[in-house]
Coordinates of C-alpha atoms and ligand atoms in Angstrom, one line a residue:
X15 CA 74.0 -238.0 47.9
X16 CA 74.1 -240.0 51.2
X17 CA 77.7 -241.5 50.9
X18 CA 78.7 -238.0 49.4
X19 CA 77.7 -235.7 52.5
X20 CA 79.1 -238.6 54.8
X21 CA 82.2 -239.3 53.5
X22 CA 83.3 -235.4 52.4
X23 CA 86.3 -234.6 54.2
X24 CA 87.2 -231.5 53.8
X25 CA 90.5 -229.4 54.5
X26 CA 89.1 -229.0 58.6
X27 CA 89.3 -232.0 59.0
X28 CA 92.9 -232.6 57.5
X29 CA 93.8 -229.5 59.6
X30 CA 92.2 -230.6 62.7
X31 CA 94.2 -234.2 62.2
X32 CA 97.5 -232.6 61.8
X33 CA 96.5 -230.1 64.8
X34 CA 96.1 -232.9 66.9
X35 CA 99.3 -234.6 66.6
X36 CA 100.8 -231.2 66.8
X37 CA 99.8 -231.1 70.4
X38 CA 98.5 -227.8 70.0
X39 CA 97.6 -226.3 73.4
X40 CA 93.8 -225.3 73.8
X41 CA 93.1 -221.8 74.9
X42 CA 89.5 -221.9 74.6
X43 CA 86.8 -224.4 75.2
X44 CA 83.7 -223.5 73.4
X45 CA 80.1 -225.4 73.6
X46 CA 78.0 -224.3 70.6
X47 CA 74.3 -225.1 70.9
X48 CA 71.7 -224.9 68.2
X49 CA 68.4 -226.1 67.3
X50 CA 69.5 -227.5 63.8
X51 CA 72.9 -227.9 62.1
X52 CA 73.9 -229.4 58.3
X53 CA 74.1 -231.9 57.4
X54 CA 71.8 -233.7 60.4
X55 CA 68.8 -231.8 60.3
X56 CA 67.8 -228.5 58.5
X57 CA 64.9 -226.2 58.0
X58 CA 67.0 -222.7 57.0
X59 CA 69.6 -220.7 57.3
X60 CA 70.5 -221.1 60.7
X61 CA 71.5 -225.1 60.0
X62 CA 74.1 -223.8 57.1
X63 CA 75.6 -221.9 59.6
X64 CA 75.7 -224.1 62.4
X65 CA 77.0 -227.2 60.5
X66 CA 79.7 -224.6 59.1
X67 CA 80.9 -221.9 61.6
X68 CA 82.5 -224.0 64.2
X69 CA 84.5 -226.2 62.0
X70 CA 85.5 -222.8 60.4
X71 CA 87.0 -221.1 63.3
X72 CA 88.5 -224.2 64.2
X73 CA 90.4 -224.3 60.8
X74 CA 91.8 -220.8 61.6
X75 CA 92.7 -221.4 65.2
X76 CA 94.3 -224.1 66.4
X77 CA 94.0 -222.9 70.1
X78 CA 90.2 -223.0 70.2
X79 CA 88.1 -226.4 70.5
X80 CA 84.5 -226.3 69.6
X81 CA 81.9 -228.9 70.2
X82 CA 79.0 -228.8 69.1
X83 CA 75.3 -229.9 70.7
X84 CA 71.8 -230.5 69.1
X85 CA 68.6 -232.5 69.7
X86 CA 68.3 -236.0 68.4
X87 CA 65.0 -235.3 66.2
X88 CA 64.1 -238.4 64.9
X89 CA 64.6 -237.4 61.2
X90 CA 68.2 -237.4 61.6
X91 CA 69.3 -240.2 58.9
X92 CA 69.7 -243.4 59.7
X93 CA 73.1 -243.4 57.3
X94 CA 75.1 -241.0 60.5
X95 CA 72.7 -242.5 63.8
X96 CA 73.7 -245.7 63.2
X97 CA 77.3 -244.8 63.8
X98 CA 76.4 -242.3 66.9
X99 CA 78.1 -243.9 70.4
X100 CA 75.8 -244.1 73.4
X101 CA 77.3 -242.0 76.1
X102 CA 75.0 -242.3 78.9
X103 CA 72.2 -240.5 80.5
X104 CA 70.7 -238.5 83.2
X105 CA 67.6 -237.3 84.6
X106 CA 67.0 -233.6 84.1
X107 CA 65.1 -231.1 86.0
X108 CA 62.2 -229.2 84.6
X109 CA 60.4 -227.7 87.2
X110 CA 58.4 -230.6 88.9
X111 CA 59.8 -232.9 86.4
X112 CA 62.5 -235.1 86.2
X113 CA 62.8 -236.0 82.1
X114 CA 65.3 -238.9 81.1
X115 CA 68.5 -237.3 78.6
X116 CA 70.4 -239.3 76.5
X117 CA 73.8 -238.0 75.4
X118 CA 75.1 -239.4 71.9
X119 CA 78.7 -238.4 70.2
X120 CA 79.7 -238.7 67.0
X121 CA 82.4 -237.1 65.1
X122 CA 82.1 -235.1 62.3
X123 CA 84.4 -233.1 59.9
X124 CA 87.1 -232.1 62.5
X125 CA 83.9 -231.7 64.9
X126 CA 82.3 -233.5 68.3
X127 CA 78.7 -233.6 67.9
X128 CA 76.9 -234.3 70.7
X129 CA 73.3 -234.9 70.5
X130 CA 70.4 -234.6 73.4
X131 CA 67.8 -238.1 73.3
X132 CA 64.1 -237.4 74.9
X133 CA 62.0 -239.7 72.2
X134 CA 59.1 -237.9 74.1
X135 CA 60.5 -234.2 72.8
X136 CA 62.1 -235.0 69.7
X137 CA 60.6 -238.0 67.9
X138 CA 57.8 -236.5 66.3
X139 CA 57.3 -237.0 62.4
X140 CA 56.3 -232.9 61.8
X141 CA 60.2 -231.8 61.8
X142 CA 61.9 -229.8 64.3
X143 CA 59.6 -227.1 65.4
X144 CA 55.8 -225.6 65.5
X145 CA 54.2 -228.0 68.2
X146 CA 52.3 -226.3 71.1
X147 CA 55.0 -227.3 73.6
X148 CA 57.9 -225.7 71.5
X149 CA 58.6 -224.0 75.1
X150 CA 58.9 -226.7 77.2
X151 CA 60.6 -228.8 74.4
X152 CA 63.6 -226.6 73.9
X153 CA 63.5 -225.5 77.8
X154 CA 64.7 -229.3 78.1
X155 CA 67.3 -229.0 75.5
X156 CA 68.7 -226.1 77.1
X157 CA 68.9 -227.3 80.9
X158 CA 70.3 -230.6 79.7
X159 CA 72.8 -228.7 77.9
X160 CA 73.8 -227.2 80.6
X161 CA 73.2 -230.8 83.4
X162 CA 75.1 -233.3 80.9
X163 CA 78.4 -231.0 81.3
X164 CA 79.6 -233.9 83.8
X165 CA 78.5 -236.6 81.7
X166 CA 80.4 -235.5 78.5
X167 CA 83.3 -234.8 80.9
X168 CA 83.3 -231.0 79.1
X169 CA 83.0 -227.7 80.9
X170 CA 83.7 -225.1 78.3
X171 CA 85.1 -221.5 78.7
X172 CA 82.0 -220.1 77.0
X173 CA 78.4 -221.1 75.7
X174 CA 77.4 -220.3 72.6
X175 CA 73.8 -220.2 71.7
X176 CA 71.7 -219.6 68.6
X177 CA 68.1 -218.1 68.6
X178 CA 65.0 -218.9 71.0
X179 CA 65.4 -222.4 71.0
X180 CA 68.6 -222.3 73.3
X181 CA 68.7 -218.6 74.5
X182 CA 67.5 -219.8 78.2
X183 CA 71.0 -221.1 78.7
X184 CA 72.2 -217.8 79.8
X185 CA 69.4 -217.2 82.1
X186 CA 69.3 -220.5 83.9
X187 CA 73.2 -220.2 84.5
X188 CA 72.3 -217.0 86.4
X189 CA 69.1 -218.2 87.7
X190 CA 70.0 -221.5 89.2
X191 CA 72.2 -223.0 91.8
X192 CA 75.2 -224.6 90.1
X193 CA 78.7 -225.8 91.5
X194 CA 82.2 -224.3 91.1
X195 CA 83.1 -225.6 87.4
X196 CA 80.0 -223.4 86.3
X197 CA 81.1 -220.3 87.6
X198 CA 83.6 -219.0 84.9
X199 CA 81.0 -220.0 81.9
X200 CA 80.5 -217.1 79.6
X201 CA 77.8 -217.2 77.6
X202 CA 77.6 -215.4 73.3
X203 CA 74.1 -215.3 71.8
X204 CA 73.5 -215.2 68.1
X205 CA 70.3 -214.2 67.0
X206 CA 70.0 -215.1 63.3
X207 CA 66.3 -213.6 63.2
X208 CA 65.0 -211.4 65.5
X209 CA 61.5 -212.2 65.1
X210 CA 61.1 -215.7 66.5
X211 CA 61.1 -215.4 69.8
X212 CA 59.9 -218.4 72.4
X213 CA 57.2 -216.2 73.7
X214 CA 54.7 -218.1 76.3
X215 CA 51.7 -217.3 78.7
X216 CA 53.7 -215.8 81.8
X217 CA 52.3 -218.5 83.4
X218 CA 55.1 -220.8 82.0
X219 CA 57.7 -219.8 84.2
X220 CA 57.8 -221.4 87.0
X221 CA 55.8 -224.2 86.2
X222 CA 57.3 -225.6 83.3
X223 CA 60.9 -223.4 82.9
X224 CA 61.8 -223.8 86.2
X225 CA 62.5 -220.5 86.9
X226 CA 62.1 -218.9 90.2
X227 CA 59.7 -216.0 90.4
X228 CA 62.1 -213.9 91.7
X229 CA 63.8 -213.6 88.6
X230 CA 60.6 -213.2 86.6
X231 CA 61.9 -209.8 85.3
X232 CA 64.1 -211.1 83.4
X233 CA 62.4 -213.1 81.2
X234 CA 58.8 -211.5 81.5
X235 CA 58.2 -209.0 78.9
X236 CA 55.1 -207.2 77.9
X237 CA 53.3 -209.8 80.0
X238 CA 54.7 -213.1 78.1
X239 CA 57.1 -215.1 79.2
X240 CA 59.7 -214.0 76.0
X241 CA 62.9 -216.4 76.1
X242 CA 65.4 -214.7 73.6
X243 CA 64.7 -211.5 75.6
X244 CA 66.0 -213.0 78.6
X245 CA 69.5 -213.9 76.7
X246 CA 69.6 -210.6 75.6
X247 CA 69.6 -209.5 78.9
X248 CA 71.6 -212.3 80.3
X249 CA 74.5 -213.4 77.5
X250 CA 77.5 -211.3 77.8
X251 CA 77.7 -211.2 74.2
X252 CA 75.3 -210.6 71.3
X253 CA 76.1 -210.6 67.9
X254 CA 73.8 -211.0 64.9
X255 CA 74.3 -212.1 61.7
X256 CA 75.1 -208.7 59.3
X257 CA 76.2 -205.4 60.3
X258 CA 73.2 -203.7 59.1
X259 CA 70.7 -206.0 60.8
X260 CA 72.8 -205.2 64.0
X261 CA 71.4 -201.4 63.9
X262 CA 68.0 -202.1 62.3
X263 CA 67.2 -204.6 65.3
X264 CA 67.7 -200.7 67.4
X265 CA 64.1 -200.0 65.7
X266 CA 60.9 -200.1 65.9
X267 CA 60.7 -201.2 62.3
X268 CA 62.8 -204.5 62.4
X269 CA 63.0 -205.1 66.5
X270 CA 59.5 -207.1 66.4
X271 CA 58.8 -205.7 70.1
X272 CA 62.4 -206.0 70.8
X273 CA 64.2 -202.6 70.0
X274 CA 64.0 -200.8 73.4
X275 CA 65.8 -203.9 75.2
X276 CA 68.2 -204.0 72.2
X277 CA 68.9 -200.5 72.5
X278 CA 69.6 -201.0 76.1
X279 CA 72.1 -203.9 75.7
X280 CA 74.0 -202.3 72.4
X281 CA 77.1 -202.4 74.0
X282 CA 77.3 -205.8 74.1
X283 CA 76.1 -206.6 70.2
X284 CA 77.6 -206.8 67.2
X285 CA 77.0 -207.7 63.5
X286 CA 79.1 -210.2 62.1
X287 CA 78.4 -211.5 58.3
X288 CA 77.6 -214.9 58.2
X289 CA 80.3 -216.8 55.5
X290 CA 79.1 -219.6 53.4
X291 CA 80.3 -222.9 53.6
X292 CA 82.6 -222.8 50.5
X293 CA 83.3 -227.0 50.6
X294 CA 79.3 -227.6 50.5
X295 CA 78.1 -225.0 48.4
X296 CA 80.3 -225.6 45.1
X297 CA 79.4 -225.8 41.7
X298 CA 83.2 -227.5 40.6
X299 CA 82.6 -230.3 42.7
X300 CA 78.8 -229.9 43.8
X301 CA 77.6 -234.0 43.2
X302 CA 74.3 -232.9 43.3
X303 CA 74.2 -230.9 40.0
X304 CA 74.0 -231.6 36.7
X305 CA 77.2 -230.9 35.7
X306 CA 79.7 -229.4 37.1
X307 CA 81.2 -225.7 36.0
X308 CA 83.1 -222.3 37.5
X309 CA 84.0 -219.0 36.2
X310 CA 85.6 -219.8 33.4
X311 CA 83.2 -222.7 32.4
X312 CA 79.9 -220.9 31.8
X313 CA 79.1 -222.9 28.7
X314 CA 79.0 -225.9 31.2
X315 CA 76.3 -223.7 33.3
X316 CA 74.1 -223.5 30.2
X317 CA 73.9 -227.6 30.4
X318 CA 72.7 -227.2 33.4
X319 CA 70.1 -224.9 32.4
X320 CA 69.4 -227.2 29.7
X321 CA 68.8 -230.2 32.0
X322 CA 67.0 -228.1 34.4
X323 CA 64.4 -227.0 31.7
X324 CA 64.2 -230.6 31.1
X325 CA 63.2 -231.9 34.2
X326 CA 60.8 -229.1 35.0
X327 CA 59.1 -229.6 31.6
X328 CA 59.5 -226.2 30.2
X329 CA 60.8 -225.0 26.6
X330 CA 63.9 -225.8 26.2
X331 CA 65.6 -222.7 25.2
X332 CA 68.9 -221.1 26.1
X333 CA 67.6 -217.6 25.4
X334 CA 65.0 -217.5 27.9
X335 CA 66.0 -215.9 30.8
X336 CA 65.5 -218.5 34.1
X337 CA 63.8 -216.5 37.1
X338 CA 64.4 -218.6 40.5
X339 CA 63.8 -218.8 44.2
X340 CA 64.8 -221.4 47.0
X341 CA 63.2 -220.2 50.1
X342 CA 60.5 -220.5 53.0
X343 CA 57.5 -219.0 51.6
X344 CA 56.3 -216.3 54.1
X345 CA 55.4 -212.7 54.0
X346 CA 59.0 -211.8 55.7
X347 CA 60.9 -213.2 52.4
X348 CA 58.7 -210.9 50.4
X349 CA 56.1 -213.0 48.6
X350 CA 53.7 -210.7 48.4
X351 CA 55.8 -208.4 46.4
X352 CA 56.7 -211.3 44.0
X353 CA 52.9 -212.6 43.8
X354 CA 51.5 -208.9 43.1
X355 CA 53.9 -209.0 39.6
X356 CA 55.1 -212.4 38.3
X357 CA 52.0 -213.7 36.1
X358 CA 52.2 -209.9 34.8
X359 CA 55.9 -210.5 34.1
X360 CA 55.7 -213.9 33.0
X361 CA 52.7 -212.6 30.4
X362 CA 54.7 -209.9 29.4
X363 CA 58.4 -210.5 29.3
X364 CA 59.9 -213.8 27.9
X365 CA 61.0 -215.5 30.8
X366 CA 60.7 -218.4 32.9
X367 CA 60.0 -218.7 36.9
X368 CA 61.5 -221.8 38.9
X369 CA 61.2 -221.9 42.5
X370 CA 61.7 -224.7 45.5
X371 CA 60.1 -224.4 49.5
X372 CA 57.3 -224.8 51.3
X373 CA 55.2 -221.5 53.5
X374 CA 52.0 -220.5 53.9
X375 CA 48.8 -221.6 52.1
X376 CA 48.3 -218.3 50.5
X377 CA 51.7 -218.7 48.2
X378 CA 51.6 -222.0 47.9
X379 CA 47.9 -222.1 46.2
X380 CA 49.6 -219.3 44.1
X381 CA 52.2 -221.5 42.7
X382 CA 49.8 -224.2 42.2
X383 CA 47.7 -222.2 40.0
X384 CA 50.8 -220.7 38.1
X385 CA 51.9 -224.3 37.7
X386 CA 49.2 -225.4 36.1
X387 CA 47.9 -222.3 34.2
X388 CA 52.0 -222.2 32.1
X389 CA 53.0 -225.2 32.4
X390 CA 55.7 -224.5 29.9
X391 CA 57.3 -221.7 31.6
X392 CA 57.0 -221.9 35.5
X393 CA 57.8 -224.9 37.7
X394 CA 57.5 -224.4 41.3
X395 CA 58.5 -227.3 43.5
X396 CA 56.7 -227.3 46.8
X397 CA 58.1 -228.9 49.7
X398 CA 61.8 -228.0 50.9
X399 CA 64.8 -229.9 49.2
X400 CA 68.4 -229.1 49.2
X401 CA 68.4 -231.5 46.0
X402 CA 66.5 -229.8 44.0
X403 CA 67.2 -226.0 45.3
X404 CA 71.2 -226.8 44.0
X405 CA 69.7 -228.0 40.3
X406 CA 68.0 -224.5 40.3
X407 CA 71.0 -222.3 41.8
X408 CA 72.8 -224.5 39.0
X409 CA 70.7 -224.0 36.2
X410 CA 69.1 -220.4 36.8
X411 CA 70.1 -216.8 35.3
X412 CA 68.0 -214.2 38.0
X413 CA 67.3 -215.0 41.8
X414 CA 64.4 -212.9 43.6
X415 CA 65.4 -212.1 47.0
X416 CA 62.5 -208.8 48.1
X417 CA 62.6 -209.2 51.8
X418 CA 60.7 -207.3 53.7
X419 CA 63.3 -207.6 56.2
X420 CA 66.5 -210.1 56.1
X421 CA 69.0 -210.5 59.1
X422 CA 71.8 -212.1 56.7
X423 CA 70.4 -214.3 54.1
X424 CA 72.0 -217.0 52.6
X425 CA 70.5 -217.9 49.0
X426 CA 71.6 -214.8 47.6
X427 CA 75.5 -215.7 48.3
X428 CA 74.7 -218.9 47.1
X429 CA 73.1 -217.8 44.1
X430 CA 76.2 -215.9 43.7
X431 CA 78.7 -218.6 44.5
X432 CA 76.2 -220.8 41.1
X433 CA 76.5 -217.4 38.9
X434 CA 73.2 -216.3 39.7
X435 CA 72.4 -212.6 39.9
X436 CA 70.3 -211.8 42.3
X437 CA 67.5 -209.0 42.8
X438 CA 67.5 -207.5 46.2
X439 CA 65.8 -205.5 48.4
X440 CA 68.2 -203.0 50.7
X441 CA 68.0 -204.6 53.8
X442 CA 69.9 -206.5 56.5
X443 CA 72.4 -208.8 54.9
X444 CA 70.8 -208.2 51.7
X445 CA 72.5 -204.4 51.7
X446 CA 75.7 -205.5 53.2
X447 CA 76.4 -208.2 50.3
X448 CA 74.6 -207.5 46.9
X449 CA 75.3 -203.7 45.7
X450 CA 73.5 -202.5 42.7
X451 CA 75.3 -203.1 39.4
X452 CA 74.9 -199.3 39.6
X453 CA 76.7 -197.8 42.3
X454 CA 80.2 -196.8 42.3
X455 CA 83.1 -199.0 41.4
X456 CA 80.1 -201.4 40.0
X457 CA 78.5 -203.6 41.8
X458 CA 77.1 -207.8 42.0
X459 CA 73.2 -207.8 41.7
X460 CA 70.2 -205.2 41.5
X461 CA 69.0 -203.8 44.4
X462 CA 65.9 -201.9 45.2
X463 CA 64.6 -199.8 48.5
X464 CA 61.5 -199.8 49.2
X465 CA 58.9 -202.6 49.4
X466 CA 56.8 -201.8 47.1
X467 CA 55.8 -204.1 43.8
X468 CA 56.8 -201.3 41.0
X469 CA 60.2 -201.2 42.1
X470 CA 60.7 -204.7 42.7
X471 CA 58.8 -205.1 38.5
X472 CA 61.3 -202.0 37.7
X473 CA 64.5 -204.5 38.8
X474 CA 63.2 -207.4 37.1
X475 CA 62.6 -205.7 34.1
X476 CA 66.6 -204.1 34.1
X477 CA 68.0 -207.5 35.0
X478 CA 65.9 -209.0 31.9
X479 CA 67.0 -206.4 29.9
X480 CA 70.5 -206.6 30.6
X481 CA 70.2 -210.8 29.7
X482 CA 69.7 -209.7 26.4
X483 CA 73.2 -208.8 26.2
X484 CA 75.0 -212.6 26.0
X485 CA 78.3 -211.1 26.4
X486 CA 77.5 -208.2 29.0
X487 CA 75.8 -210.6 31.2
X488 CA 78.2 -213.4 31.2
X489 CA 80.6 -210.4 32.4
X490 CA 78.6 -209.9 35.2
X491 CA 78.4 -213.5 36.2
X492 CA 82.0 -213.8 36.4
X493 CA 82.2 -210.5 38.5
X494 CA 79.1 -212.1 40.7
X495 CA 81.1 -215.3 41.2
X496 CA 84.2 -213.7 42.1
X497 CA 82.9 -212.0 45.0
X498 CA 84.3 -213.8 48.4
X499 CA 82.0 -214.7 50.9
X500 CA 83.4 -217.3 52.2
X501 CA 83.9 -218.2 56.4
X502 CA 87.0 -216.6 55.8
X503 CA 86.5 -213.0 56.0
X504 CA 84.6 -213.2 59.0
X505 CA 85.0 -216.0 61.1
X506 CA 87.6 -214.5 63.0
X507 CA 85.7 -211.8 64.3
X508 CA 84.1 -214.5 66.4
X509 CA 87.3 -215.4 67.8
X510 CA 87.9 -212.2 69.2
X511 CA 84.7 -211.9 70.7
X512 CA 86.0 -215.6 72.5
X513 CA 89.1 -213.5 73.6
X514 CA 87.4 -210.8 74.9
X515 CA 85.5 -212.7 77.3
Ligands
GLC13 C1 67.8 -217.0 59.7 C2 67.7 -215.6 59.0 C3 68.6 -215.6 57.7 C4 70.0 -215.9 58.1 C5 70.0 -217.3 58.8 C6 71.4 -217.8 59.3 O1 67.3 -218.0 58.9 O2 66.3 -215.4 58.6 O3 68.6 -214.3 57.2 O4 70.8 -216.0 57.0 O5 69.2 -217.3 59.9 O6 72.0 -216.9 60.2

């Protein structure tokens, strides 16, 4: 798997390569920053699109240069940091502090990673986030983001940050002193979930942000210090990651404390549908599976299924519907819903129930006790791996998706992209990307609308239902699979947000 996701060259960089010795003349300069990108370090979503989006628009327009920036967390393999080149460093200014930055490059898929070294922020053997000095961590990232500039000899026509973790980019470009080639920065914020915020004692401010107390209205908010607020107040664009999400972030409901300032700075958001990355997530060429299969291949899918069963130890048997998911496990992705019905289900109807991730106690003592109590029909693999998540997308028939609430969502395209059909609740991406097998013109999925349990047990139960019809349901895989959500539809709308500015 190592050489695989090393070597794979895909058509960007072949694009990129010919771009070059066309001499293409660059427009735009853009600097994306994120917290985690594919394939160097992942704990969601927001490393899929990271790792994909830039290389993406890239493809499509040969006028606009992306690089892209991220910590050096020590659990970035050994198999890509041995090939990173040492670009120098700098001291960087936290407050009172003056913290050593590294600045490493290395060159991926069409792509110039650059990557920020502080062994005292970012080697730590817990993963990327959920220490108590998260703040002043990613406080660092973000200033030295913006103080290497001169080192990597870069100064881009616009920023582009993702989430919390570098949303005080924006602020400290208006809330610092910075020479001429900072001046004509813009700055895009992407908010891929709404409800992680940085929020800190107010005290944090000055002391450890560095920000002056004049400007404490910006990023104070009820009485915190509340970092993404200040981007959303600072970047001079916002977009999120569906068009639904866009308007539910307006409300009280799905704003987590936000809505009012959202509301207030609506003219500068939009929702943009994140695309998959079509090279990474493949099930013709996928390494990873079992075996590979498309469309027209299903009887291949059923090996995996077979092979899946297998390896999870339960009854080998084609006929037996496989229910999956791949997720975090946390109230948000809709756990309770699933643990209020599934030993019912699994009692009741003849199914089986797969699952990979790791989350909170509550769910994961649930899924021990499933484990153990039908051993023969559920397998739930705690811990995140992108290993074993792709063996289940490969091998499953049904994925459960009953967010509570969802800014895009990604395993439901990818369940798509594997011929999985997924059961979702109406909301955020989930809306704008799985319609109900019912509605109109037909649909990709089953969909429910409120978060309650019956309705979630009334969907599995259709879904089931319909799996008894071999032919009917290999229909609707093919229609599932042949839905398009690739980077292609939607990329671009990024691009014109770059030419707006
Ligand atoms: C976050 C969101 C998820 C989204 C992902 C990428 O993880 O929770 O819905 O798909 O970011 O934007």
């Amino acid at each position: 798997m190592e050489k695989e996701i090393k070597n794979s060259k895909t058509k960007t960089v072949e694009k990129t390569e010919k771009l070059k010795a066309s001499n293409t003349k660059i427009e735009k300069r853009i600097l994306f920053v994120a917290s985690e990108a594919q394939p160097f370090c992942a704990t969601g979503g927001l490393a899929d699109v990271c790792g994909s989006l830039p290389k993406e628009i890239v493809n499509e327009n040969p006028g606009v240069e992306i690089r892209t920036i991220i910590p050096l967390y020590s659990n970035i393999p050994d198999y890509f940091r041995k090939d990173f080149k040492y670009l120098g460093h700098i001291y960087v200014t936290l407050s009172w502090r003056k913290e050593y930055c590294g600045v490493f490059e290395y060159n991926y898929q069409g792509i110039k990673y650059y990557f920020i070294d502080n062994e005292k922020y970012f080697k730590r053997d817990g993963g990327e986030y959920g220490y108590m000095d998260d703040g002043e961590r990613f406080a660092f990232f973000s200033r030295s983001v913006l103080e290497i500039l001169p080192t990597i000899d870069y100064f881009p026509d616009i920023i582009h940050v993702n989430d919390w973790q570098s949303a005080l980019i924006p602020t400290y470009l208006k809330t610092s002193e910075w020479d001429e080639r900072y001046k004509n920065i813009k700055t895009v914020l992407t908010i891929h979930n709404i409800i992680y915020q940085g929020r800190y004692g107010a005290h944090i401010l000055t002391d450890v942000l560095g920000v002056d107390q004049k400007y404490a209205g910006i990023l104070i908010y009820d009485n915190d210090v509340n970092i993404l607020k200040g981007a959303i107040v600072t970047a001079d664009k916002i977009t999120t990651v569906s068009e639904s999400y866009a308007e539910e972030i307006k409300t009280p409901e799905h704003g987590a404390g936000l809505h009012q300032i959202v509301k207030q700075n609506e003219y500068k958001l939009k929702g943009i549908l994140n695309g998959l990355d079509y090279d990474f997530y493949n099930p013709k060429t996928d390494k990873v599976i079992y075996t590979n299969y498309d469309a027209n291949s299903l009887e291949v899918k059923a090996k995996n299924k077979e092979f899946l069963q297998k390896e999870f130890g339960l009854d080998v048997n084609p006929d037996k519907p496989i229910l999956a998911f791949c997720s975090r496990m946390n109230v948000h992705k809709g756990f309770d819903l699933i643990k209020c019905c599934i030993e019912k289900l699994i009692n009741e109807l003849d199914i089986q129930f797969v699952g990979v991730g790791s989350g909170e106690r509550v769910y994961e003592d649930f899924f021990r006790y499933l484990n153990s109590k039908y051993p023969s029909k559920v397998h739930v693999s705690l811990g995140y791996s992108l290993e074993i998540g792709k063996k289940i997308y490969s091998g499953s028939d049904i994925y459960l998706m009953p967010s509570l609430t969802e800014p895009c969502g990604l395993s439901q395209i990818v369940a798509s992209r594997y011929g999985v059909i997924s059961i979702v609740r109406e909301t955020g991406g989930l809306k704008d990307t799985i319609k109900d097998f019912g509605c109109p013109g037909g649909g990709n999925g089953y969909t429910f609308r409120n978060a309650n349990v019956g309705d979630l047990e009334y969907s599995i139960r259709r879904a089931v239902q319909d799996y008894k019809d071999k032919s009917g349901w290999a229909e609707k895989v093919k229609k599932v699979m042949s839905v398009d959500f690739s980077w292609k539809n939607t990329a671009k709308q990024y691009i014109d947000i770059y030419k707006e500015l």
